[in-house]
XYZ file of C-alpha atoms in Angstrom:
720
model
C 183.807 -23.330 -195.790
C 187.038 -21.681 -196.974
C 187.623 -24.510 -199.454
C 184.072 -24.126 -200.770
C 184.560 -20.399 -201.278
C 187.908 -20.943 -202.958
C 186.432 -23.605 -205.213
C 183.475 -21.390 -206.077
C 185.750 -18.430 -206.862
C 187.906 -20.626 -209.092
C 184.840 -21.913 -210.916
C 183.437 -18.426 -211.414
C 186.811 -17.249 -212.727
C 186.823 -19.979 -215.397
C 183.301 -19.039 -216.496
C 184.231 -15.338 -216.518
C 187.421 -15.983 -218.499
C 185.497 -17.974 -221.105
C 182.928 -15.201 -221.369
C 185.667 -12.552 -221.695
C 187.295 -14.524 -224.521
C 183.962 -14.766 -226.347
C 183.380 -11.024 -225.920
C 186.845 -10.258 -227.308
C 186.270 -12.471 -230.345
C 182.839 -10.903 -230.927
C 184.290 -7.385 -230.631
C 186.975 -8.126 -233.224
C 184.399 -9.760 -235.509
C 182.045 -6.775 -235.241
C 184.882 -4.335 -235.924
C 185.702 -6.123 -239.189
C 182.270 -7.140 -240.462
C 180.374 -4.837 -242.829
C 177.458 -7.153 -243.587
C 174.065 -5.411 -243.550
C 171.641 -6.687 -240.909
C 169.301 -9.323 -242.307
C 165.469 -9.265 -242.261
C 164.440 -9.611 -238.567
C 167.879 -8.418 -237.464
C 167.267 -5.140 -239.318
C 163.713 -4.877 -237.976
C 164.939 -5.241 -234.388
C 167.683 -2.655 -234.935
C 165.085 -0.284 -236.344
C 163.117 -0.736 -233.128
C 166.243 0.171 -231.146
C 166.420 3.522 -232.939
C 162.663 4.093 -232.637
C 162.708 3.227 -228.943
C 165.598 5.643 -228.376
C 163.476 8.365 -229.996
C 160.484 7.433 -227.829
C 162.620 7.511 -224.691
C 164.018 10.918 -225.632
C 160.449 12.249 -225.991
C 159.235 10.229 -222.983
C 156.505 8.936 -225.251
C 155.647 5.790 -223.293
C 152.419 5.094 -225.171
C 154.122 4.955 -228.570
C 156.955 2.887 -227.108
C 154.485 0.247 -225.899
C 152.543 0.209 -229.178
C 155.504 -0.177 -231.548
C 155.099 -3.879 -232.320
C 152.125 -6.212 -232.321
C 154.272 -9.311 -231.663
C 157.712 -8.505 -230.217
C 157.899 -7.045 -226.668
C 160.112 -4.036 -225.917
C 162.634 -5.166 -223.261
C 165.590 -6.125 -225.473
C 165.375 -3.349 -228.116
C 164.667 -0.698 -225.487
C 167.548 -1.918 -223.308
C 169.753 -1.437 -226.368
C 168.118 1.967 -226.908
C 169.205 3.081 -223.434
C 172.811 2.177 -224.285
C 172.411 3.782 -227.734
C 171.556 7.101 -226.099
C 174.903 6.909 -224.299
C 176.966 5.495 -227.185
C 177.402 6.828 -230.736
C 176.547 3.575 -232.528
C 173.213 1.776 -232.476
C 174.826 -1.444 -233.736
C 177.479 -1.343 -230.988
C 174.811 -0.627 -228.378
C 172.684 -3.507 -229.631
C 175.541 -6.006 -229.564
C 176.555 -4.807 -226.103
C 173.133 -5.888 -224.867
C 173.357 -9.236 -226.668
C 176.758 -9.949 -225.119
C 175.460 -8.881 -221.708
C 172.658 -11.427 -222.037
C 175.254 -14.023 -223.054
C 177.041 -13.311 -219.782
C 173.794 -13.613 -217.819
C 173.032 -16.875 -219.586
C 176.452 -18.391 -218.863
C 176.241 -17.340 -215.204
C 172.741 -18.790 -214.861
C 173.781 -22.038 -216.546
C 176.717 -22.354 -214.157
C 174.463 -21.733 -211.144
C 171.893 -24.220 -212.440
C 174.535 -26.857 -213.163
C 176.165 -26.350 -209.770
C 172.815 -26.887 -208.042
C 171.812 -29.978 -210.027
C 175.187 -31.670 -210.549
C 178.083 -29.907 -208.784
C 180.546 -27.053 -209.195
C 182.808 -28.620 -211.815
C 179.796 -29.801 -213.764
C 178.371 -26.277 -213.591
C 181.569 -24.910 -215.133
C 181.377 -27.529 -217.883
C 177.742 -26.576 -218.518
C 178.538 -22.845 -218.754
C 181.471 -23.414 -221.124
C 179.501 -25.867 -223.264
C 176.688 -23.324 -223.539
C 178.950 -20.349 -224.326
C 180.932 -22.290 -226.940
C 177.912 -23.909 -228.599
C 178.197 -23.050 -232.321
C 174.733 -21.542 -232.576
C 175.230 -19.499 -229.410
C 178.385 -18.015 -230.946
C 176.501 -17.456 -234.210
C 173.655 -15.707 -232.349
C 176.023 -13.572 -230.266
C 177.071 -11.839 -233.496
C 173.505 -10.787 -234.385
C 170.884 -8.623 -232.741
C 168.093 -11.145 -232.310
C 165.837 -11.870 -229.343
C 166.588 -15.581 -229.005
C 169.891 -15.426 -227.112
C 168.405 -12.987 -224.561
C 165.425 -15.340 -224.343
C 167.757 -18.279 -223.634
C 169.417 -16.268 -220.858
C 166.050 -15.403 -219.309
C 164.938 -19.049 -219.482
C 168.111 -20.158 -217.684
C 167.692 -17.422 -215.074
C 164.047 -18.380 -214.534
C 164.987 -22.028 -213.947
C 167.657 -21.048 -211.408
C 165.326 -18.758 -209.483
C 162.462 -21.280 -209.631
C 164.602 -23.971 -208.017
C 165.547 -21.487 -205.298
C 161.895 -21.310 -204.250
C 162.069 -24.974 -203.139
C 158.748 -25.644 -204.855
C 157.358 -22.158 -204.033
C 157.837 -22.647 -200.302
C 160.120 -19.594 -199.935
C 158.216 -16.321 -200.311
C 161.107 -14.007 -201.266
C 162.353 -16.228 -204.058
C 158.771 -16.795 -205.221
C 158.293 -13.044 -205.643
C 161.588 -12.870 -207.541
C 160.290 -15.635 -209.817
C 157.368 -13.345 -210.653
C 159.760 -10.531 -211.574
C 161.860 -12.818 -213.787
C 158.738 -14.295 -215.391
C 157.393 -10.833 -216.187
C 160.684 -9.732 -217.743
C 160.974 -13.046 -219.592
C 157.550 -12.582 -221.154
C 158.611 -9.067 -222.163
C 161.640 -10.601 -223.884
C 159.642 -12.840 -226.227
C 156.146 -14.388 -226.015
C 157.458 -17.956 -226.337
C 159.170 -17.642 -222.920
C 156.237 -19.390 -221.248
C 156.582 -22.486 -223.447
C 160.109 -23.131 -222.134
C 159.535 -22.297 -218.477
C 156.013 -23.294 -217.441
C 156.396 -27.112 -217.758
C 159.475 -27.416 -215.484
C 158.122 -24.847 -213.024
C 154.866 -26.785 -212.681
C 156.853 -29.968 -212.069
C 158.959 -28.215 -209.418
C 155.858 -26.855 -207.697
C 154.064 -30.211 -207.758
C 157.018 -32.075 -206.255
C 157.143 -30.123 -202.990
C 155.128 -30.438 -199.798
C 153.063 -27.714 -198.142
C 150.271 -27.428 -200.681
C 148.597 -24.366 -199.170
C 151.648 -22.132 -198.822
C 152.872 -23.372 -202.189
C 149.621 -22.292 -203.848
C 149.707 -18.872 -202.166
C 153.316 -18.158 -203.161
C 152.756 -19.403 -206.717
C 149.715 -17.136 -207.006
C 151.765 -14.177 -205.753
C 154.500 -14.967 -208.295
C 151.882 -15.108 -211.039
C 150.423 -11.797 -209.890
C 153.831 -10.084 -209.941
C 154.539 -11.462 -213.422
C 151.171 -10.243 -214.683
C 151.642 -6.763 -213.219
C 154.959 -6.455 -215.078
C 153.904 -7.955 -218.424
C 150.205 -7.092 -218.694
C 150.650 -3.455 -219.836
C 152.174 -4.821 -223.047
C 150.221 -8.067 -223.433
C 146.823 -6.715 -222.410
C 146.103 -4.725 -225.595
C 147.329 -7.704 -227.662
C 145.483 -10.342 -225.652
C 143.127 -11.515 -228.389
C 145.404 -10.938 -231.365
C 148.559 -12.691 -230.202
C 147.261 -16.272 -230.292
C 146.114 -16.049 -233.955
C 149.489 -14.499 -234.836
C 151.373 -17.351 -233.167
C 149.186 -19.926 -234.919
C 149.686 -18.200 -238.269
C 153.470 -18.028 -237.885
C 153.633 -21.635 -236.709
C 151.669 -23.163 -239.572
C 150.185 -20.991 -242.353
C 153.225 -18.776 -242.940
C 155.489 -21.811 -242.567
C 153.574 -23.600 -245.323
C 153.828 -20.518 -247.557
C 157.591 -20.496 -246.953
C 157.937 -24.088 -248.126
C 158.338 -25.866 -244.781
C 157.238 -29.542 -244.951
C 154.112 -30.758 -243.159
C 154.834 -31.075 -239.429
C 154.274 -34.839 -239.155
C 156.508 -35.858 -242.056
C 159.833 -37.565 -241.370
C 161.734 -34.572 -242.756
C 160.010 -32.202 -240.339
C 160.218 -34.472 -237.294
C 163.934 -35.131 -237.829
C 164.860 -31.487 -238.438
C 165.844 -30.554 -234.876
C 167.495 -33.910 -234.012
C 169.528 -33.724 -237.235
C 170.675 -30.159 -236.612
C 171.319 -30.547 -232.878
C 175.030 -31.296 -233.414
C 175.717 -28.179 -235.572
C 173.666 -26.167 -233.100
C 175.119 -27.491 -229.832
C 178.429 -29.127 -230.781
C 179.302 -32.805 -231.289
C 180.984 -33.424 -227.885
C 178.160 -31.567 -226.143
C 175.540 -33.770 -227.816
C 177.418 -36.894 -226.697
C 177.496 -35.623 -223.105
C 173.838 -34.585 -223.379
C 172.799 -38.135 -224.274
C 174.687 -39.477 -221.270
C 173.236 -36.714 -219.111
C 169.694 -37.594 -220.172
C 170.281 -41.113 -218.898
C 171.685 -39.755 -215.629
C 168.701 -37.420 -215.221
C 166.283 -40.304 -215.773
C 168.051 -42.482 -213.205
C 168.148 -39.618 -210.687
C 164.542 -38.657 -211.471
C 165.468 -35.059 -212.236
C 161.958 -34.146 -213.327
C 162.641 -30.423 -213.664
C 165.632 -30.858 -215.980
C 163.965 -33.544 -218.083
C 160.755 -31.552 -218.449
C 162.627 -28.324 -219.232
C 164.364 -29.997 -222.174
C 162.031 -32.677 -223.526
C 158.634 -30.943 -223.418
C 159.633 -27.815 -225.409
C 161.802 -29.932 -227.733
C 158.793 -32.084 -228.640
C 156.455 -29.074 -228.790
C 158.595 -27.096 -231.230
C 159.301 -30.253 -233.203
C 155.565 -30.580 -233.880
C 155.242 -27.031 -235.223
C 155.541 -26.616 -238.972
C 157.703 -23.511 -238.711
C 161.243 -24.726 -238.039
C 164.251 -22.570 -237.198
C 167.258 -23.238 -234.975
C 166.508 -19.957 -233.200
C 163.365 -21.508 -231.735
C 165.293 -24.238 -229.888
C 168.199 -22.003 -228.850
C 166.511 -21.395 -225.433
C 166.777 -25.163 -224.805
C 170.576 -25.075 -224.918
C 170.996 -23.843 -221.304
C 169.259 -26.889 -219.821
C 170.885 -29.100 -222.475
C 174.262 -27.761 -221.298
C 173.348 -28.553 -217.685
C 172.539 -32.135 -218.639
C 175.809 -32.279 -220.580
C 177.426 -31.329 -217.259
C 175.565 -34.230 -215.646
C 176.988 -36.484 -218.336
C 180.488 -35.152 -217.648
C 180.060 -36.074 -213.969
C 180.012 -39.745 -214.984
C 183.589 -39.536 -216.283
C 186.333 -40.625 -213.892
C 190.134 -40.587 -213.753
C 191.982 -40.309 -217.048
C 188.751 -40.400 -219.014
C 187.633 -37.282 -217.146
C 190.936 -35.564 -217.942
C 190.641 -36.605 -221.580
C 187.067 -35.310 -221.638
C 188.249 -31.961 -220.290
C 190.885 -31.679 -223.023
C 188.342 -32.623 -225.703
C 185.888 -29.992 -224.442
C 188.548 -27.262 -224.418
C 189.686 -28.144 -227.942
C 186.078 -28.437 -229.147
C 185.292 -25.026 -227.677
C 188.200 -23.427 -229.529
C 187.371 -25.274 -232.765
C 183.662 -24.415 -232.682
C 184.234 -20.737 -231.943
C 186.913 -20.448 -234.627
C 184.896 -22.343 -237.248
C 181.761 -20.305 -236.537
C 183.216 -16.809 -236.196
C 186.184 -17.118 -238.563
C 185.371 -20.133 -240.793
C 188.677 -21.692 -239.701
C 188.619 -24.605 -240.391
C 186.231 -24.218 -243.305
C 183.638 -26.496 -244.878
C 183.605 -29.362 -242.375
C 180.512 -31.586 -242.478
C 179.137 -34.330 -240.248
C 179.297 -37.759 -241.924
C 175.954 -39.461 -242.362
C 173.876 -36.401 -241.493
C 174.676 -34.188 -244.474
C 174.839 -31.063 -242.317
C 177.780 -28.748 -241.587
C 179.818 -29.069 -238.411
C 178.854 -25.483 -237.551
C 177.019 -22.594 -239.207
C 179.972 -20.595 -240.475
C 179.683 -16.827 -240.189
C 183.038 -15.175 -240.912
C 183.153 -11.367 -241.038
C 182.574 -9.919 -244.500
C 183.897 -6.616 -245.765
C 181.856 -6.265 -248.970
C 179.955 -2.994 -249.424
C 176.278 -3.442 -250.318
C 176.053 0.264 -251.213
C 173.019 1.124 -249.072
C 174.465 4.471 -248.021
C 175.301 5.505 -251.596
C 171.862 4.495 -252.853
C 170.085 6.425 -250.111
C 172.333 9.437 -250.700
C 171.454 9.368 -254.407
C 167.715 9.249 -253.672
C 167.935 11.989 -251.037
C 169.887 14.234 -253.386
C 167.489 13.629 -256.261
C 164.421 14.303 -254.101
C 165.964 17.452 -252.673
C 165.481 16.122 -249.148
C 161.694 16.048 -249.565
C 159.620 13.088 -248.314
C 159.406 10.288 -250.873
C 158.180 6.704 -251.145
C 160.717 4.070 -252.185
C 159.835 0.547 -253.308
C 162.606 -1.943 -252.506
C 161.808 -4.671 -255.019
C 164.245 -7.504 -254.073
C 163.975 -9.462 -250.830
C 167.578 -10.633 -250.602
C 168.675 -11.019 -246.978
C 171.344 -8.321 -247.401
C 169.336 -6.166 -249.815
C 165.696 -5.897 -248.775
C 163.156 -3.383 -247.555
C 164.159 -4.259 -243.963
C 167.771 -3.153 -244.536
C 166.848 0.089 -246.252
C 164.078 1.016 -243.822
C 166.444 0.508 -240.881
C 169.179 2.649 -242.448
C 166.632 5.319 -243.373
C 165.296 5.504 -239.811
C 168.786 5.468 -238.320
C 169.955 8.323 -240.560
C 166.763 10.345 -240.081
C 165.824 10.375 -243.772
C 162.277 11.487 -244.737
C 161.781 8.363 -246.847
C 158.987 5.815 -246.643
C 159.936 2.304 -247.740
C 157.626 -0.357 -249.139
C 158.042 -3.841 -250.544
C 157.773 -4.770 -254.210
C 154.650 -3.225 -255.724
C 151.886 -5.415 -257.082
C 149.936 -4.511 -260.230
C 151.060 -0.903 -260.729
C 153.620 1.270 -258.877
C 150.959 3.491 -257.287
C 152.448 6.051 -254.924
C 156.001 4.923 -255.747
C 158.518 7.669 -256.523
C 161.686 5.565 -256.539
C 162.407 1.884 -257.159
C 165.450 -0.043 -255.960
C 166.082 -3.200 -257.989
C 168.704 -5.917 -258.167
C 169.806 -8.508 -260.691
C 170.703 -12.085 -259.773
C 169.422 -13.478 -256.469
C 166.346 -11.523 -255.364
C 165.408 -13.530 -252.275
C 163.829 -16.796 -251.142
C 161.787 -18.814 -253.621
C 158.460 -17.933 -251.997
C 159.066 -14.179 -252.457
C 161.132 -14.143 -255.674
C 158.233 -14.266 -258.141
C 157.154 -10.646 -257.726
C 160.656 -9.066 -258.048
C 161.280 -11.143 -261.169
C 157.918 -10.166 -262.621
C 158.669 -6.478 -262.006
C 162.088 -6.795 -263.654
C 160.480 -8.494 -266.652
C 157.790 -5.810 -266.792
C 160.404 -3.055 -266.894
C 162.245 -4.940 -269.630
C 159.194 -5.513 -271.842
C 156.991 -2.481 -271.086
C 158.608 0.584 -272.682
C 155.896 2.872 -271.294
C 156.723 1.913 -267.705
C 160.481 2.084 -268.272
C 160.035 5.512 -269.873
C 158.432 7.079 -266.789
C 160.856 5.266 -264.449
C 164.296 5.852 -266.025
C 167.455 4.532 -264.368
C 168.994 7.064 -262.010
C 172.079 5.065 -261.037
C 173.629 1.583 -260.989
C 175.830 -0.033 -258.353
C 177.831 -3.296 -258.418
C 177.170 -5.497 -255.372
C 179.414 -8.027 -253.568
C 177.471 -11.060 -254.846
C 178.274 -10.135 -258.458
C 174.854 -8.632 -259.165
C 173.984 -5.029 -260.014
C 171.631 -2.762 -258.119
C 169.763 -0.005 -259.909
C 167.691 2.971 -258.807
C 164.804 4.198 -260.943
C 163.044 7.522 -260.396
C 159.568 8.525 -261.531
C 159.715 11.165 -264.252
C 156.645 12.679 -265.929
C 158.271 15.336 -268.090
C 157.508 14.318 -271.676
C 154.038 14.944 -273.194
C 152.260 12.496 -275.461
C 151.919 13.814 -279.058
C 148.143 14.370 -279.142
C 145.606 17.084 -278.323
C 144.561 17.311 -274.672
C 140.854 16.674 -275.432
C 141.736 13.598 -277.441
C 143.919 12.292 -274.650
C 141.175 12.979 -272.093
C 138.797 10.777 -274.119
C 141.465 8.068 -274.248
C 141.923 8.331 -270.492
C 138.187 8.069 -269.811
C 137.973 4.967 -271.999
C 140.951 3.434 -270.171
C 139.288 4.106 -266.804
C 136.102 2.374 -267.980
C 138.099 -0.670 -269.079
C 139.968 -0.760 -265.761
C 136.743 -0.566 -263.767
C 135.614 -3.775 -265.454
C 138.230 -5.626 -263.364
C 136.683 -4.513 -260.067
C 132.999 -3.877 -260.884
C 130.161 -5.724 -262.571
C 126.446 -5.129 -263.133
C 127.177 -1.405 -263.260
C 124.276 0.977 -263.854
C 124.485 4.703 -264.565
C 128.290 4.941 -264.768
C 129.624 8.483 -265.254
C 133.275 9.594 -265.314
C 134.256 13.238 -264.989
C 137.736 14.669 -265.582
C 139.125 18.066 -264.606
C 142.334 18.786 -266.499
C 144.495 21.272 -268.379
C 147.392 20.928 -270.823
C 149.491 19.094 -268.219
C 147.212 16.098 -268.760
C 149.504 15.254 -271.687
C 152.210 14.586 -269.078
C 149.868 12.379 -267.072
C 148.638 15.009 -264.589
C 144.884 15.181 -263.953
C 143.391 17.698 -261.545
C 140.431 15.523 -260.565
C 138.818 12.217 -261.522
C 135.239 11.698 -260.355
C 133.377 8.407 -260.748
C 129.618 8.055 -260.232
C 127.307 5.059 -260.517
C 123.701 4.364 -259.628
C 124.583 0.809 -258.546
C 127.261 -1.839 -259.009
C 128.769 -4.939 -257.501
C 132.417 -4.449 -256.526
C 135.217 -6.878 -255.731
C 138.409 -8.462 -257.069
C 136.945 -9.950 -260.237
C 140.335 -11.233 -261.362
C 140.344 -13.565 -258.366
C 138.320 -16.737 -258.694
C 135.171 -16.870 -256.539
C 135.911 -13.428 -255.112
C 133.105 -12.093 -252.868
C 131.217 -9.130 -254.353
C 129.516 -6.295 -252.496
C 126.521 -4.508 -254.016
C 126.688 -0.726 -253.580
C 124.299 2.032 -254.646
C 124.465 5.779 -255.294
C 128.263 5.823 -255.503
C 130.466 8.891 -255.887
C 134.225 8.704 -255.422
C 136.743 11.387 -256.373
C 140.532 11.418 -256.759
C 142.467 14.696 -256.604
C 145.820 15.527 -258.248
C 146.029 12.240 -260.099
C 149.122 10.966 -261.912
C 148.839 8.372 -264.682
C 151.320 6.957 -267.149
C 150.354 8.913 -270.293
C 152.253 6.594 -272.636
C 150.396 3.490 -271.420
C 147.070 5.257 -271.950
C 147.938 6.628 -275.382
C 149.838 3.717 -276.936
C 148.146 0.710 -275.309
C 144.811 2.095 -274.123
C 145.619 0.789 -270.642
C 145.176 2.772 -267.446
C 148.401 2.762 -265.427
C 147.758 4.884 -262.312
C 150.860 6.228 -260.590
C 149.631 8.399 -257.734
C 146.930 10.639 -256.292
C 147.136 13.235 -253.574
C 143.811 12.330 -252.009
C 140.689 10.213 -252.510
C 137.211 10.927 -251.175
C 134.340 8.476 -250.941
C 131.630 11.107 -250.936
C 128.547 8.938 -251.347
C 127.604 5.279 -251.155
C 124.706 3.214 -249.834
C 125.084 -0.399 -248.661
C 122.002 -2.404 -247.796
C 122.168 -4.629 -244.703
C 121.386 -7.828 -246.611
C 124.128 -7.077 -249.153
C 126.646 -6.392 -246.360
C 125.789 -9.641 -244.574
C 126.116 -11.665 -247.776
C 129.491 -10.065 -248.518
C 130.913 -10.623 -245.022
C 129.835 -14.263 -244.989
C 132.248 -14.827 -247.876
C 135.169 -13.109 -246.139
C 137.685 -15.437 -244.507
C 137.967 -13.444 -241.300
C 134.193 -13.057 -240.882
C 132.906 -16.561 -241.577
C 132.062 -16.985 -237.896
C 130.752 -13.432 -237.449
C 127.219 -12.081 -237.615
C 126.380 -8.447 -238.336
C 123.285 -6.358 -237.733
C 122.653 -2.667 -238.407
C 121.212 -0.575 -235.601
C 120.483 3.147 -235.393
C 123.921 4.781 -235.318
C 125.984 1.599 -234.985
C 126.829 -1.884 -236.272
C 126.278 -4.886 -234.029
C 128.983 -7.576 -234.293
C 129.133 -11.051 -232.796
C 132.291 -13.089 -233.435
C 132.227 -16.801 -232.626
C 135.657 -18.277 -231.932
C 137.390 -21.050 -229.981
C 136.826 -20.039 -226.392
C 134.558 -17.159 -225.408
C 132.597 -15.366 -228.144
C 132.987 -11.610 -228.537
C 130.102 -9.204 -229.150
C 130.125 -5.427 -229.516
C 128.250 -2.422 -230.824
C 130.538 -0.399 -233.111
C 130.260 3.169 -234.366
C 132.252 4.554 -237.319
C 133.724 8.014 -236.761
C 135.951 10.236 -238.926
C 139.705 10.168 -238.271
C 142.611 12.282 -239.448
C 145.114 9.496 -240.137
C 142.793 6.862 -241.654
C 139.468 6.667 -243.506
C 137.590 6.045 -240.252
C 138.045 4.895 -236.692
C 135.994 2.407 -234.711
C 134.461 3.201 -231.342
C 133.156 0.117 -229.554
C 130.396 0.009 -226.968
C 128.685 -2.744 -224.971
C 131.565 -5.160 -225.498
C 131.078 -8.614 -224.014
C 133.385 -11.630 -223.898
C 131.605 -14.899 -223.251
C 128.522 -12.896 -222.308
C 130.384 -10.914 -219.632
C 130.577 -7.141 -220.044
C 134.075 -5.744 -220.538
C 134.948 -2.628 -218.484
C 135.352 0.460 -220.643
C 139.050 0.765 -219.738
C 139.699 -2.671 -221.257
C 137.510 -2.346 -224.351
C 140.442 -1.409 -226.586
C 142.200 -4.667 -225.650
C 139.341 -6.623 -227.187
C 138.393 -4.467 -230.160
C 141.829 -3.655 -231.588
C 142.234 -7.274 -232.751
C 139.361 -6.930 -235.236
C 139.699 -3.218 -236.048
C 140.698 -3.097 -239.743
C 141.244 0.671 -239.920
C 144.973 0.811 -238.935
C 145.876 -1.973 -241.386
C 143.714 -0.370 -244.072
C 145.428 2.992 -243.607
C 148.899 1.429 -243.787
C 148.102 -0.318 -247.081
C 146.424 2.550 -248.897
C 148.776 4.326 -251.316
C 147.065 7.673 -250.644
C 144.996 9.351 -247.913
C 141.305 8.453 -248.151
C 138.446 10.398 -246.583
C 134.877 9.241 -246.036
C 131.868 11.498 -246.108
C 129.399 11.525 -243.259
C 128.496 7.972 -242.204
C 124.881 7.344 -241.172
C 123.902 3.881 -239.954
C 120.253 2.945 -239.700
C 118.293 -0.273 -239.566
C 118.569 -1.700 -243.051
C 121.434 0.330 -244.580
C 124.709 2.220 -244.197
C 124.816 5.552 -246.024
C 127.838 7.737 -246.695
C 126.903 11.230 -247.813
C 128.516 14.602 -248.419
C 126.129 16.301 -246.013
C 127.834 18.227 -243.181
């Protein structure tokens, strides 16, 4: 017993020493590095700051509603540390390194149980020194915490002895709940091996009871977050896995390139010696019939290999069980070969950590595979000038709220970076991506020469840069406020909206030009228009592009995106819409006869009538409503949505709202013909409620008049 304790203490000390060395290296790296957080990294750090604010206000509802896809455990754990520490970045990395420690400890415990103490130490060291683990430990992402939770779940699951032991079964439920609140994909890594473990034990009745209790505990912990997203999460996962992957240029999932992606990159991700031991360990696991270990590695590896969206982050949670099987492979070594293997692993650990965190040695590749030995990520000290740019905008705006369009999508210079820094520094700035047709609602633009982001997003920033170069009217109302050299050799520029110069024409003449430009612009979104009238309220400031009110009336029209081929059109009648405090580019109107709207304080849809048949025809052409049927009832709209699984039906009323054009109130909601309790109605309806997304995309507040729904038509009127 004493020898066992001494051996265990020695093994734990080796794991702890390795972890301490990794923490020290990460701390030095973080102290030197000045690289801005990239895309998702910046988004997660923004959530840390937001969660800290929610915790300070004890605003639990907002905290739980922050993200539609990413659960709150990791960012809010960092937020707790952030409230105690002065730096959000330091707090975030503290949490990441803590999860690294949990992961290494869990891998050791798992390896010790399946292979032995020495093999557990090998597994923990192999995992901690894996190149992609080191790479991930330097970034605030959710995948390393997810890997730690997967390893912990496997350890605790084996402790249940196939769900025979009640206490450990309840603990499994706790770990499962927290794992699901780490990232939704947790279940894909854990469920297959847990089912194998449960099926391999005797005592079917007690096993079923304990497994059900574990499931209940996990649901109690995770359901408050997942419940409201129950129907929307699956479409999001499917979209990210395939549609968005195709848009990003990923190859079709069943092509050789796609199928070989993870096998090809396993060595840079896990380490060459570790892969060799893993292959041996797989053979050992097969011979020993280690169903849990084999299932935990092979099933998710195949599953994620079949998805179109490929990223090494998605297979990072497989490295704990891969490290355990590498430990099994190490157990095969004997005598001098075992000693030599130990030396190789120690040297490989040092080499992989140094090459990843310091790029020493630099530029090594794997022969025959055409991939690097590791993903190098040395600390960088270049200044990307975010703070200076935001200071310039804040000074120019006088500290007033303003909307900033960040045109490039470079990983170090994107809307994600700037939005995070703005939230962290408490600036009253709203950030948006590159604008589309016209910079409506945009007061400042941030641009960049050179690399402007991935190929699938670069077209719009380049088009905007070309537009500013070739359109003197646009460049005139958005002059350059400042320029900044960037570390990649490019130049950033800030442009500010300025409407100070008048056009050289009488105000009445310009008003006629503006009305004609509006009529031409309406031709892009309306057809078969009858009784069109345009009214303008203006004074002499109209020559600087300022219009008090623009009111558009029509007896009937068909509206839609006519520039888009086969765009669905909606017939509307008795239309009146008004825009208050409108800004237009006066030079575009006067010199080119083209309407270039820049802003409006408010828009009001005062009147419109939509017949039921016209609404049904329009919705049938909408992608999201092809399986939906709509009927108008007194005071409400009846919806039935057919989908894989149970169909959803509801009666929906449209009510006024302060922060959006309208809000939906659902009644008589059924799923698969079963009535949904009123407390759970929001879980079902929020998936199809377009009003929050509509409000977030509108460049100005929009108000509807009174909405009356009757059999046959929807009428919006200005009656009280």
